[in-house]
Coordinates of N, CA and C and ligand atoms in Angstrom, one line a residue:
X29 N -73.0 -34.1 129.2 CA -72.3 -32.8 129.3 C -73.2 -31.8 128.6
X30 N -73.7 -30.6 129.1 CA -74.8 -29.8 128.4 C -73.6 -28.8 127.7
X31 N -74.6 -28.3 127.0 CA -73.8 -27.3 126.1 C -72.8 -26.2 126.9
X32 N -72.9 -25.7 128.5 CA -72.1 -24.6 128.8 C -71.1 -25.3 128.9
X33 N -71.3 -27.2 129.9 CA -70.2 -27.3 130.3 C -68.6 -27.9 129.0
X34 N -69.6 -27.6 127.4 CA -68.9 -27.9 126.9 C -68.3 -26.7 126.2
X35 N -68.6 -25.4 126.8 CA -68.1 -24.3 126.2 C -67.2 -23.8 127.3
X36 N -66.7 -24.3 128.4 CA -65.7 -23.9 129.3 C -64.6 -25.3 129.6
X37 N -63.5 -24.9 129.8 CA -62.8 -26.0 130.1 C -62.6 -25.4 131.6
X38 N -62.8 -26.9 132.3 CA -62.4 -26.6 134.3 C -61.3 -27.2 134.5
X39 N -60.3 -26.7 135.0 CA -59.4 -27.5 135.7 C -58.8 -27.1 137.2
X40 N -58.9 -28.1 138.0 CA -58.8 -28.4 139.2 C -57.0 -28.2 139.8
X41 N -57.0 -27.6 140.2 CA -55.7 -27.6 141.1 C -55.7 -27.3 142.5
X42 N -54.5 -27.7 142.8 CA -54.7 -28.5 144.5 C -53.9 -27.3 145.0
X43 N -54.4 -27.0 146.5 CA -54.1 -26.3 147.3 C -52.6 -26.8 147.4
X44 N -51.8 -26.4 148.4 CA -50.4 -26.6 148.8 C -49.3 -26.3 147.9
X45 N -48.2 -27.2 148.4 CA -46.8 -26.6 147.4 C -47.0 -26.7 145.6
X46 N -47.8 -27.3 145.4 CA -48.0 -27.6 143.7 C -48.9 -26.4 143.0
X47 N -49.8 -25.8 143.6 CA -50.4 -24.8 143.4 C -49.7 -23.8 142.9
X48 N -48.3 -22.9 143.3 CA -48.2 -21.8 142.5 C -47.5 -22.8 141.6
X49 N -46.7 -23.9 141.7 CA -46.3 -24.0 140.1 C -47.0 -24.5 138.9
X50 N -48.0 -25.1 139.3 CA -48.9 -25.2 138.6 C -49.8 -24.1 137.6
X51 N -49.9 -23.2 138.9 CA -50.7 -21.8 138.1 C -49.6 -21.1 137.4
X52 N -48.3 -20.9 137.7 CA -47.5 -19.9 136.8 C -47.0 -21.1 135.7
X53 N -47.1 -22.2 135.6 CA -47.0 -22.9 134.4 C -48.0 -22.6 133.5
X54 N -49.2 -23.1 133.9 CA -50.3 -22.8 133.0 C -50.3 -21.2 132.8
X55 N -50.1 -20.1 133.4 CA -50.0 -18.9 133.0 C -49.2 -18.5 131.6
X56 N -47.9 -19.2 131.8 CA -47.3 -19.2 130.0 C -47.9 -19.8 129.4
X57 N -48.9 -20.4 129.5 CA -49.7 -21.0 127.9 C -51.0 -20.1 127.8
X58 N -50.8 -19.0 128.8 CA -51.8 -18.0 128.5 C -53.3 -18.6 129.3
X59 N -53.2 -20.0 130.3 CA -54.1 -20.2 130.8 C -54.1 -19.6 132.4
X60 N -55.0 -18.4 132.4 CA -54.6 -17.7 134.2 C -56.2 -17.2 134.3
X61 N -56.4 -16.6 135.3 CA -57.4 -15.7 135.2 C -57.6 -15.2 136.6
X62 N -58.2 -13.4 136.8 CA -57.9 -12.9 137.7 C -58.5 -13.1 138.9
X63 N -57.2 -12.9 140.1 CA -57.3 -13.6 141.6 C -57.4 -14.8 141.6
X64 N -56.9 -15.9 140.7 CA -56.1 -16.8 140.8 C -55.0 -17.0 142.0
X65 N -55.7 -17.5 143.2 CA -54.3 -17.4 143.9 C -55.2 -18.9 145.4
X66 N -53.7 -19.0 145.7 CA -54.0 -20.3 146.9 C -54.7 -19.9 147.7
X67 N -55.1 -18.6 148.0 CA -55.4 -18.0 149.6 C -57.3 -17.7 149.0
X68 N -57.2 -17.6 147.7 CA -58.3 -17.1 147.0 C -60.0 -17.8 148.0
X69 N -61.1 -16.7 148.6 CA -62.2 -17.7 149.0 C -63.0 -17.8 148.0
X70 N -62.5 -18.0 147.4 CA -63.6 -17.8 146.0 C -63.8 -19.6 145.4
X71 N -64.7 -20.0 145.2 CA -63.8 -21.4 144.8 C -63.8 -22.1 143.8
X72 N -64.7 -21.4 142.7 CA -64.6 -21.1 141.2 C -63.9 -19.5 140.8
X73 N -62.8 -20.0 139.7 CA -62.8 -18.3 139.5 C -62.6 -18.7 138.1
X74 N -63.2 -18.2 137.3 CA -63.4 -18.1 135.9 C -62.9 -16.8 134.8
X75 N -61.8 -17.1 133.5 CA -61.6 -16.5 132.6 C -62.5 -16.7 131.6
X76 N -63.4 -15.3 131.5 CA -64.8 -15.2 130.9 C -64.0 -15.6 129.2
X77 N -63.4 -14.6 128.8 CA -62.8 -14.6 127.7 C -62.4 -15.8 127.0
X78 N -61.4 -16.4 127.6 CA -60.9 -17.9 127.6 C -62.1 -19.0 127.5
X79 N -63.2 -18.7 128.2 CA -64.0 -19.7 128.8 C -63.1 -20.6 129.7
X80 N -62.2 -20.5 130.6 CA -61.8 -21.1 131.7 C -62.3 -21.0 132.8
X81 N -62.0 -22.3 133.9 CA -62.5 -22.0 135.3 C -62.2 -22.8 135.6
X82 N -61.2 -22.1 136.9 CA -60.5 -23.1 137.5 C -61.3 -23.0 138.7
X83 N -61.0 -24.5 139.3 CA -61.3 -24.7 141.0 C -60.5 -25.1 141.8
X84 N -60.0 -24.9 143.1 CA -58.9 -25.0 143.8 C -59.5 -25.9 144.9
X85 N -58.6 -27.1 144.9 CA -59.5 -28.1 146.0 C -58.4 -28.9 146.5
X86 N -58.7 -29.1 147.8 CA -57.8 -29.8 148.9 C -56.8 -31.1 147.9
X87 N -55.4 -31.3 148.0 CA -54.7 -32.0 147.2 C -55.2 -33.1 147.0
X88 N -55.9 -34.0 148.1 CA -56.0 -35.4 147.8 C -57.3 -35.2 147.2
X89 N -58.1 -34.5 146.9 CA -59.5 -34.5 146.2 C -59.1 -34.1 144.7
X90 N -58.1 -33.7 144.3 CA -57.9 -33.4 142.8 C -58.3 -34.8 142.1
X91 N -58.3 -35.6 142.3 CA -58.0 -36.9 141.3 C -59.6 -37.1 141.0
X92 N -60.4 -36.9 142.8 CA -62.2 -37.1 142.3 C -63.1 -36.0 141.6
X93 N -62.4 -35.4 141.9 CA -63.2 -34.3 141.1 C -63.2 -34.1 139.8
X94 N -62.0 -34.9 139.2 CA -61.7 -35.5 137.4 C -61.9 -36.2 137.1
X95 N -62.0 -37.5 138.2 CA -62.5 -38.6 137.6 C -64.2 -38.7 137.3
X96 N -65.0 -37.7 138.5 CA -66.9 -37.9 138.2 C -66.8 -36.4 136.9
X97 N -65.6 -35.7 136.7 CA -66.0 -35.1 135.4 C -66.4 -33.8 135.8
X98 N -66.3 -32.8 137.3 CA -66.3 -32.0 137.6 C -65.7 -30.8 137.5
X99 N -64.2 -31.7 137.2 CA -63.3 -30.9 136.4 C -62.9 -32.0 135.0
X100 N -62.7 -31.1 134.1 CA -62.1 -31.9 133.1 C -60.8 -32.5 132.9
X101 N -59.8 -31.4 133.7 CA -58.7 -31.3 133.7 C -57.9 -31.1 135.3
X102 N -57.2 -31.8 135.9 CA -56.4 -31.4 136.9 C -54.5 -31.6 136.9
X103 N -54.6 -31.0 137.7 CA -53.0 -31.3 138.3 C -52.6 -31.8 140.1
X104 N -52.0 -32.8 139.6 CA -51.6 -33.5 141.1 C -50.4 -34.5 140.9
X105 N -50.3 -34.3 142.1 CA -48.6 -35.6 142.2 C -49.1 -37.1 142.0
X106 N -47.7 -37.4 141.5 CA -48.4 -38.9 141.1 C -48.5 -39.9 142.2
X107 N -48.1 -39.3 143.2 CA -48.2 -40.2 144.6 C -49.5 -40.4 145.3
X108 N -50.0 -38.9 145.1 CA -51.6 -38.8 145.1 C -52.8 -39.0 144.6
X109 N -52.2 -39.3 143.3 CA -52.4 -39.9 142.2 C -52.7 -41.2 142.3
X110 N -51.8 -41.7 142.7 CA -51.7 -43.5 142.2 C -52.5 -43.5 144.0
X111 N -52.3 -43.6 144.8 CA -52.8 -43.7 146.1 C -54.5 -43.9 145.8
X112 N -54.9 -43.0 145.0 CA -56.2 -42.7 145.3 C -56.7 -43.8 143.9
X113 N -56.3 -44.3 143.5 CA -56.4 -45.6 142.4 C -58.0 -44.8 141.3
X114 N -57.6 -43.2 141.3 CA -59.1 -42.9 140.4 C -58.3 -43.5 138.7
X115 N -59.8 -43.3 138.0 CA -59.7 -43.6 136.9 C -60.0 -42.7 136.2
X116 N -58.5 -41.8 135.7 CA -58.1 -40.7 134.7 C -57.5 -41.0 134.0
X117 N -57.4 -40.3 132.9 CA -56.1 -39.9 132.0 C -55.0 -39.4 132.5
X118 N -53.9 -39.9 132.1 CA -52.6 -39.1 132.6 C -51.9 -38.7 131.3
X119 N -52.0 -37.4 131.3 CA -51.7 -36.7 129.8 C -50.2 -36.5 130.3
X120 N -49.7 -35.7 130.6 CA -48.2 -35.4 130.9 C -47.1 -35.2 132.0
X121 N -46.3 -35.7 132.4 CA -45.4 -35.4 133.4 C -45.2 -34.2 133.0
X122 N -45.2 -33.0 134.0 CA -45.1 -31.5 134.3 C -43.8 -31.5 135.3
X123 N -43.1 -32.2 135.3 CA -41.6 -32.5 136.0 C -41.3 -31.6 137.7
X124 N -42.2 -30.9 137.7 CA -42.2 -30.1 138.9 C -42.7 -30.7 140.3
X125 N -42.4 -30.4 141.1 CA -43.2 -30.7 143.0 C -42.1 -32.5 143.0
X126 N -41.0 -32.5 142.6 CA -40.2 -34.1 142.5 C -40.1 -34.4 143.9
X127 N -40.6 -35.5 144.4 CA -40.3 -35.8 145.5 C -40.1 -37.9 145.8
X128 N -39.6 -38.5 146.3 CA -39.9 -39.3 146.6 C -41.0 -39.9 147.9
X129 N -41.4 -41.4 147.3 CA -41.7 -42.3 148.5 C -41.0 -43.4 148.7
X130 N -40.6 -43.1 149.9 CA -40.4 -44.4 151.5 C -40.6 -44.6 152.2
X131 N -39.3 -45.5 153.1 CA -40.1 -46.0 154.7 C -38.8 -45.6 155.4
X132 N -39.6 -45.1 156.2 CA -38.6 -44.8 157.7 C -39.0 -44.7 158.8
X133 N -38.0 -44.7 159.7 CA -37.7 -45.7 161.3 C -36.3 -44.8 161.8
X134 N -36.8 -45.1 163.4 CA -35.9 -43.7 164.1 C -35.0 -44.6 164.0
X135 N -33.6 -43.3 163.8 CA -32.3 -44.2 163.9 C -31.8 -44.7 164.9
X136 N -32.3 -44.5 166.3 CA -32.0 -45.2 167.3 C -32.5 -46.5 167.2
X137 N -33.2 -46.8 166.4 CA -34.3 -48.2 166.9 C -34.3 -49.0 165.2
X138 N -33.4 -48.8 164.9 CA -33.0 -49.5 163.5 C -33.0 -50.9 163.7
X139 N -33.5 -52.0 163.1 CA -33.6 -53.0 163.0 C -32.7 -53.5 161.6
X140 N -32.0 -54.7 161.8 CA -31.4 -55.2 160.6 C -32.0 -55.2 159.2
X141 N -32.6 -55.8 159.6 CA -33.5 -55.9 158.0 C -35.0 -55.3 157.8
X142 N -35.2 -55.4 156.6 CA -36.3 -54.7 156.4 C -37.1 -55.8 157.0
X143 N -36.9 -56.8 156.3 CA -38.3 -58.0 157.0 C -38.0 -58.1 158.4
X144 N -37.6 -57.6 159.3 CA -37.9 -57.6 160.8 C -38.6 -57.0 160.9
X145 N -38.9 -55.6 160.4 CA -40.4 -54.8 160.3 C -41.7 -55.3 160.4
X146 N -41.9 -57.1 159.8 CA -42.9 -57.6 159.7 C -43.9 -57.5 161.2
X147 N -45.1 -57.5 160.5 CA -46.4 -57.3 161.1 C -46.1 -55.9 162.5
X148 N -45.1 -55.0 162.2 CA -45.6 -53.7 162.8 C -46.3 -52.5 162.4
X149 N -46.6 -51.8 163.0 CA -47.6 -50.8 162.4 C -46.7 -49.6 161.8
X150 N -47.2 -49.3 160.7 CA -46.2 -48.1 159.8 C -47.8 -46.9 159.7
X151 N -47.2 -45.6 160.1 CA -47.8 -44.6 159.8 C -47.8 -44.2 158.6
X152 N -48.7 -44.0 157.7 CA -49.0 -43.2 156.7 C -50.1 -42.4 155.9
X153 N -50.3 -41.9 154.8 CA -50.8 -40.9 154.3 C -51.1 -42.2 153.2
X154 N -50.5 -42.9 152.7 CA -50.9 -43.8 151.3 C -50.4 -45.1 151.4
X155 N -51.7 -45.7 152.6 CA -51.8 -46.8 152.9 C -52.0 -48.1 151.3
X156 N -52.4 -47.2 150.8 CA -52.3 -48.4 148.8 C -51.1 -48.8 149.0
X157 N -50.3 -47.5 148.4 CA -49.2 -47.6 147.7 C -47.9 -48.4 148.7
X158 N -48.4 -48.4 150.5 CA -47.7 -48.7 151.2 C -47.5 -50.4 151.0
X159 N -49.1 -50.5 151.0 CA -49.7 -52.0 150.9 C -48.7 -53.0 149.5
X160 N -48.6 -51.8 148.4 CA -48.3 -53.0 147.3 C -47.1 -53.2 147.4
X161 N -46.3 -52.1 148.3 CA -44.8 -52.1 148.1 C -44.9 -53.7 148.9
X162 N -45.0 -53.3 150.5 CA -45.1 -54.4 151.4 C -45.6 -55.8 151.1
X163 N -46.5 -55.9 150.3 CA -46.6 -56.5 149.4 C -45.9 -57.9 148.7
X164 N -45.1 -56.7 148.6 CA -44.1 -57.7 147.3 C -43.2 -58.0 147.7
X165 N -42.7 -57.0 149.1 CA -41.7 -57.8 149.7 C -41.8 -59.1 150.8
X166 N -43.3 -59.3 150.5 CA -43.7 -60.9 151.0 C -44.0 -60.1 152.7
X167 N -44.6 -59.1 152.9 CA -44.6 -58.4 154.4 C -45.9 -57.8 154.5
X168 N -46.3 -58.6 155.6 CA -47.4 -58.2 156.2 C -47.5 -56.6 157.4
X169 N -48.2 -56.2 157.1 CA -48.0 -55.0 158.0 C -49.6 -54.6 158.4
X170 N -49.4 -53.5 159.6 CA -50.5 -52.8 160.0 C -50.7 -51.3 159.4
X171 N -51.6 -51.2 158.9 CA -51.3 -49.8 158.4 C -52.7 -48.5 159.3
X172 N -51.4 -47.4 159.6 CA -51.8 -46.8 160.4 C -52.8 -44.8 159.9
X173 N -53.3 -45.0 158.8 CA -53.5 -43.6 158.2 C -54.2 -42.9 158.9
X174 N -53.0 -41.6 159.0 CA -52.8 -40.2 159.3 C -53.0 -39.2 157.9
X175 N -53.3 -38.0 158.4 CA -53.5 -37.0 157.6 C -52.1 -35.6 157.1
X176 N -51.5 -36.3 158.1 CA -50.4 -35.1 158.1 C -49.1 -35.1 158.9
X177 N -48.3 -34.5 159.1 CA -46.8 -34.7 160.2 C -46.9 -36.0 160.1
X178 N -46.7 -36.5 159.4 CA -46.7 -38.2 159.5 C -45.1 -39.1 160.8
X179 N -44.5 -37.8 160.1 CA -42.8 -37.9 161.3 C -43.5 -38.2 162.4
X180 N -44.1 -38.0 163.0 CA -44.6 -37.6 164.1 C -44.7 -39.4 164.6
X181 N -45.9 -40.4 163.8 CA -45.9 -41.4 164.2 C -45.0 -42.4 165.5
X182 N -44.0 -42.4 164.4 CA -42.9 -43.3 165.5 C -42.4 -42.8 166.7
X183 N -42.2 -41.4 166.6 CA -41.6 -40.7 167.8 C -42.9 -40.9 169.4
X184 N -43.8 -40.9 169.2 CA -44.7 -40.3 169.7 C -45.4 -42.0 170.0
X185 N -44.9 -43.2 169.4 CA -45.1 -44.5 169.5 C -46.5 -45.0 169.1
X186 N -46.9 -44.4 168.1 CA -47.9 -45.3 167.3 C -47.8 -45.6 166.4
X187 N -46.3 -45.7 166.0 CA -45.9 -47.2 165.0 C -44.6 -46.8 165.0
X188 N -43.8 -48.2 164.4 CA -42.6 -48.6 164.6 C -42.1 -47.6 163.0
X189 N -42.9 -47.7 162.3 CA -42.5 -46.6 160.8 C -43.4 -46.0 160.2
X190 N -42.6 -44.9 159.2 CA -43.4 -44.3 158.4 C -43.3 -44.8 157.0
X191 N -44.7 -44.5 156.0 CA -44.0 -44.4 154.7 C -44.7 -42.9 154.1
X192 N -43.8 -42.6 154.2 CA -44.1 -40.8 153.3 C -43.3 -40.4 152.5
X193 N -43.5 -39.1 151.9 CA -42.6 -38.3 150.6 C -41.4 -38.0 151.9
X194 N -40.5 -37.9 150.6 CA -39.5 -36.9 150.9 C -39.1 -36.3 149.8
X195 N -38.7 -34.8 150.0 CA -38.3 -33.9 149.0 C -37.3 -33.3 149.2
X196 N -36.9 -32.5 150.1 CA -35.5 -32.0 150.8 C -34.5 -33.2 151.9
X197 N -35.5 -34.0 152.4 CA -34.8 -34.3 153.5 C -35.0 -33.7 155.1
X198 N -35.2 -32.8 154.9 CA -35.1 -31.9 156.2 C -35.6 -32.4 157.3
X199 N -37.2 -32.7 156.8 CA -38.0 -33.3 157.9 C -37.7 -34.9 158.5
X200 N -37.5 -35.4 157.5 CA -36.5 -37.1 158.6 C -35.7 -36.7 159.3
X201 N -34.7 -35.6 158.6 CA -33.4 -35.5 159.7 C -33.5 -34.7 160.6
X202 N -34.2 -33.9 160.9 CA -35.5 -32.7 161.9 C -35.7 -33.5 163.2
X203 N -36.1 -34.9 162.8 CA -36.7 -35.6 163.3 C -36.4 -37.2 164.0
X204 N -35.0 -36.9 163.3 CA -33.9 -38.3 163.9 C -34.6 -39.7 163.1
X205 N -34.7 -39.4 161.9 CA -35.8 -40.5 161.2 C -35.0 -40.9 160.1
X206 N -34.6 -41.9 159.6 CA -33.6 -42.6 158.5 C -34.4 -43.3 157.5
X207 N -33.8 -43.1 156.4 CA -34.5 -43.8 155.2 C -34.4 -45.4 155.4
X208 N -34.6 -45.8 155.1 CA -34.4 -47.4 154.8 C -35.2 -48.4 153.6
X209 N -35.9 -48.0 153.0 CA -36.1 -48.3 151.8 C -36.9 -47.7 150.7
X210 N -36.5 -47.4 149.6 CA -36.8 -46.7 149.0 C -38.3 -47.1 148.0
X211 N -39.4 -46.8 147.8 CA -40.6 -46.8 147.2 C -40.6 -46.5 145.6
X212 N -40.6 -45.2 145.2 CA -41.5 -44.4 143.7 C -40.3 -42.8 143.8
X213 N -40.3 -42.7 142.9 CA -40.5 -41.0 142.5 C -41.6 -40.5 142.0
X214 N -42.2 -39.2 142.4 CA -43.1 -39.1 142.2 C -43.2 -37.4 141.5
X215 N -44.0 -37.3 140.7 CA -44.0 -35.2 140.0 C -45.0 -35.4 139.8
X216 N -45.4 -33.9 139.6 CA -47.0 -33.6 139.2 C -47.1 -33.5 138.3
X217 N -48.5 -34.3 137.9 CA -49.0 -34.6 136.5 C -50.0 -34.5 136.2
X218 N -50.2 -34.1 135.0 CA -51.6 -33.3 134.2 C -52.4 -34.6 134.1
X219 N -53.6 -34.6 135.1 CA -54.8 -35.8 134.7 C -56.1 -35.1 133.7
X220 N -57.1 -36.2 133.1 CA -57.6 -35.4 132.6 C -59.4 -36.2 132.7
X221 N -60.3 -36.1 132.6 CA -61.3 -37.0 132.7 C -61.6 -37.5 131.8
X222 N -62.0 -38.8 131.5 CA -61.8 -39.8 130.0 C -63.0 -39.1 128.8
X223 N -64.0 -38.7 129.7 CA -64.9 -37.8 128.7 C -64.7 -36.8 128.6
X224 N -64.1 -36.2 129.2 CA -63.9 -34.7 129.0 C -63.0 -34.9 127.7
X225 N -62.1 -35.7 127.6 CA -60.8 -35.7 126.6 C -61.4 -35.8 125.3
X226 N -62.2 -36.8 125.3 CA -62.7 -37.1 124.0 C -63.9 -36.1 123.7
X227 N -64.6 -35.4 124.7 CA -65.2 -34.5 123.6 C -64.7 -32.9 123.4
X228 N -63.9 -32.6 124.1 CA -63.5 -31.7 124.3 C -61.6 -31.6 123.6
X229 N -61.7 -32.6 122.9 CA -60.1 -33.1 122.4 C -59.3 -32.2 122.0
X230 N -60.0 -31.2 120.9 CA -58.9 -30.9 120.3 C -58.5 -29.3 121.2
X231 N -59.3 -29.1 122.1 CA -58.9 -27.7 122.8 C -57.4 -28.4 123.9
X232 N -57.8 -29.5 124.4 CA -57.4 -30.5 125.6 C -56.0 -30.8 124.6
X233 N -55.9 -31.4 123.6 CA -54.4 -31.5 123.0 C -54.0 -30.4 122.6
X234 N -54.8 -29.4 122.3 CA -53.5 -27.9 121.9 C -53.4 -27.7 123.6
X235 N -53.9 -27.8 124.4 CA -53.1 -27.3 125.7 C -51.9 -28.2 126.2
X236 N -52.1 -29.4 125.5 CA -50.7 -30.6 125.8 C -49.8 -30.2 125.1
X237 N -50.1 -30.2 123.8 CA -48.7 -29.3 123.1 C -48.3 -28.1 123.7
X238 N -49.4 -27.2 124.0 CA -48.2 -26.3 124.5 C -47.5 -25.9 126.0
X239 N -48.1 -27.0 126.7 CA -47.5 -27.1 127.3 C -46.2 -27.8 127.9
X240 N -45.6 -28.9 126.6 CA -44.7 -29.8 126.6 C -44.1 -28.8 125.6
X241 N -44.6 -28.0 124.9 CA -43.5 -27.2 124.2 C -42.6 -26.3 125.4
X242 N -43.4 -25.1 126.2 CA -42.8 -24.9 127.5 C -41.5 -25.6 128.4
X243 N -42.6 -26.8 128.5 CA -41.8 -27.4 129.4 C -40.0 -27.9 128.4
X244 N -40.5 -28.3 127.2 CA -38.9 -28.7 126.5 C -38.2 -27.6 126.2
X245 N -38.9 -26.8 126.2 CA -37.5 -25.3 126.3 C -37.1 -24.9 127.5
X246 N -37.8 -25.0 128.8 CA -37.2 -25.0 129.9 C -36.3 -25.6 130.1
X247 N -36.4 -27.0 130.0 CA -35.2 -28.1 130.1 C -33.9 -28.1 129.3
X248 N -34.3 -27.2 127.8 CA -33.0 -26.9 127.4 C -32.5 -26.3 128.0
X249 N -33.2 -25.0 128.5 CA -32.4 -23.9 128.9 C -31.6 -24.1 130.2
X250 N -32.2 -25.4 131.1 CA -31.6 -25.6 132.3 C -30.0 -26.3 131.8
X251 N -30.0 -26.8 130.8 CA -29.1 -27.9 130.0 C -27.8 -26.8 129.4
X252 N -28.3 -25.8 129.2 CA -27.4 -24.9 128.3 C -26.6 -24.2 129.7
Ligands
PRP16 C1 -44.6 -33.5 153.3 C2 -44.2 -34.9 153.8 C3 -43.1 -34.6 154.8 C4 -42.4 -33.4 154.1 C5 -41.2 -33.8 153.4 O1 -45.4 -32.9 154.3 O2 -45.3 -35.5 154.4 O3 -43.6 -34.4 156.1 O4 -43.3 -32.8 153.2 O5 -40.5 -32.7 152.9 P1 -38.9 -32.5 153.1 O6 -38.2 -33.8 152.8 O7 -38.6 -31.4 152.2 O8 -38.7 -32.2 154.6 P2 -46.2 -31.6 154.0 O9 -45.4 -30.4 154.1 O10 -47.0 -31.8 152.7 O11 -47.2 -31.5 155.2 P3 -48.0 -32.6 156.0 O12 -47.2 -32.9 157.2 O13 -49.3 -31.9 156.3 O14 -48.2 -33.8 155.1

């Protein structure tokens, strides 16, 4: 690490729904800087003052970009997180972007049990995470990864299921698509790079503290 990159801290946040909460969280600990925004083409934008710089990168690349040390610091869901099996720090649950992972199958074409499902092909976005569930339930499967509309799979007959988030609901039931077993919960969480932590520590723990300070007054306030 040369001397600038130890005089700026980078952190990486992911394009999509985690992005504004991400930025207006870090904005109460006074970490922002100007035209900070999802649409921004800019792809470093730096608080000279702060010595900050953030970079905004497609969701599932947050985790590599922290783990070779590119950024010191990111935010991502833990679903994309654990999928991508990098090797970071995971400093804090930031309780925001809550969603789960499962499997689903149109409800016309419901099968008894889950192990009838064996050896068909399930659509997904986190073939890992699909793999260890299936896994354990002694079930062999085909795994089919897609990038997106994952709903789309079964309907359209290139596989019998999906495993993807759900956050509202809307999209299974959109789409005549039923839960059937349930996976992880998953929120967005502050990773960090293992070198960056240690040499860069004590700026990297006053931003933990205050950001867990934040976040535990929020939660009172939701509570009161
Ligand atoms: C995610 C996920 C589901 C949807 C679930 O897709 O893959 O499709 O959100 O949300 P809901 O339960 O609130 O309907 P996303 O919007 O990230 O887009 P994608 O299809 O490109 O993955």
């Amino acid at each position: 690490m040369d001397a600038k990159d130890m005089e700026y801290l980078t952190i990486a946040l992911p394009k999509g729904k985690l992005f504004k909460l991400s930025s207006n969280l870090l904005a109460k600990i006074g970490y922002e800087a100007e035209g900070l925004t999802e649409k921004s083409r800019k792809l470093v934008i730096t608080n000279e003052e702060k010595k900050i710089r953030f970079i905004i990168t497609k969701t599932a690349d947050v985790p590599t970009y922290v783990e070779y040390g590119a950024a010191d610091i990111g935010v991502i869901g833990k679903d994309v997180l654990m999928e991508s099996g990098k090797d970071v720090y995971e400093l804090l649950d930031l309780g925001f972007g809550r969603c789960h992972l499962m499997m689903a199958v149109p409800k016309s074409e419901r099968r008894e049990k889950l192990t009838d499902y064996t050896h068909t092909r399930v659509a997904t976005k986190f073939p890992h995470i699909a793999e260890m569930f299936f896994t354990r339930q002694g079930m062999q499967m085909e795994y089919i990864k897609l990038n997106g509309s994952i709903e789309l799979g079964p309907i359209v007959g290139l596989s019998e299921s999906i495993v993807d988030i759900v956050e509202t609901g809307t999209t299974l039931k959109e789409n005549n698509l039923e839960e059937i077993a349930y996976i992880m919960d998953a929120t967005a969480r502050l990773i960090a790079n293992r070198v960056s932590f240690k040499m860069k520590f004590d700026r990297i723990s006053a931003m933990v503290k205050d950001l867990r300070a934040i976040l535990e007054s929020e939660a009172e306030t939701c509570e009161s």
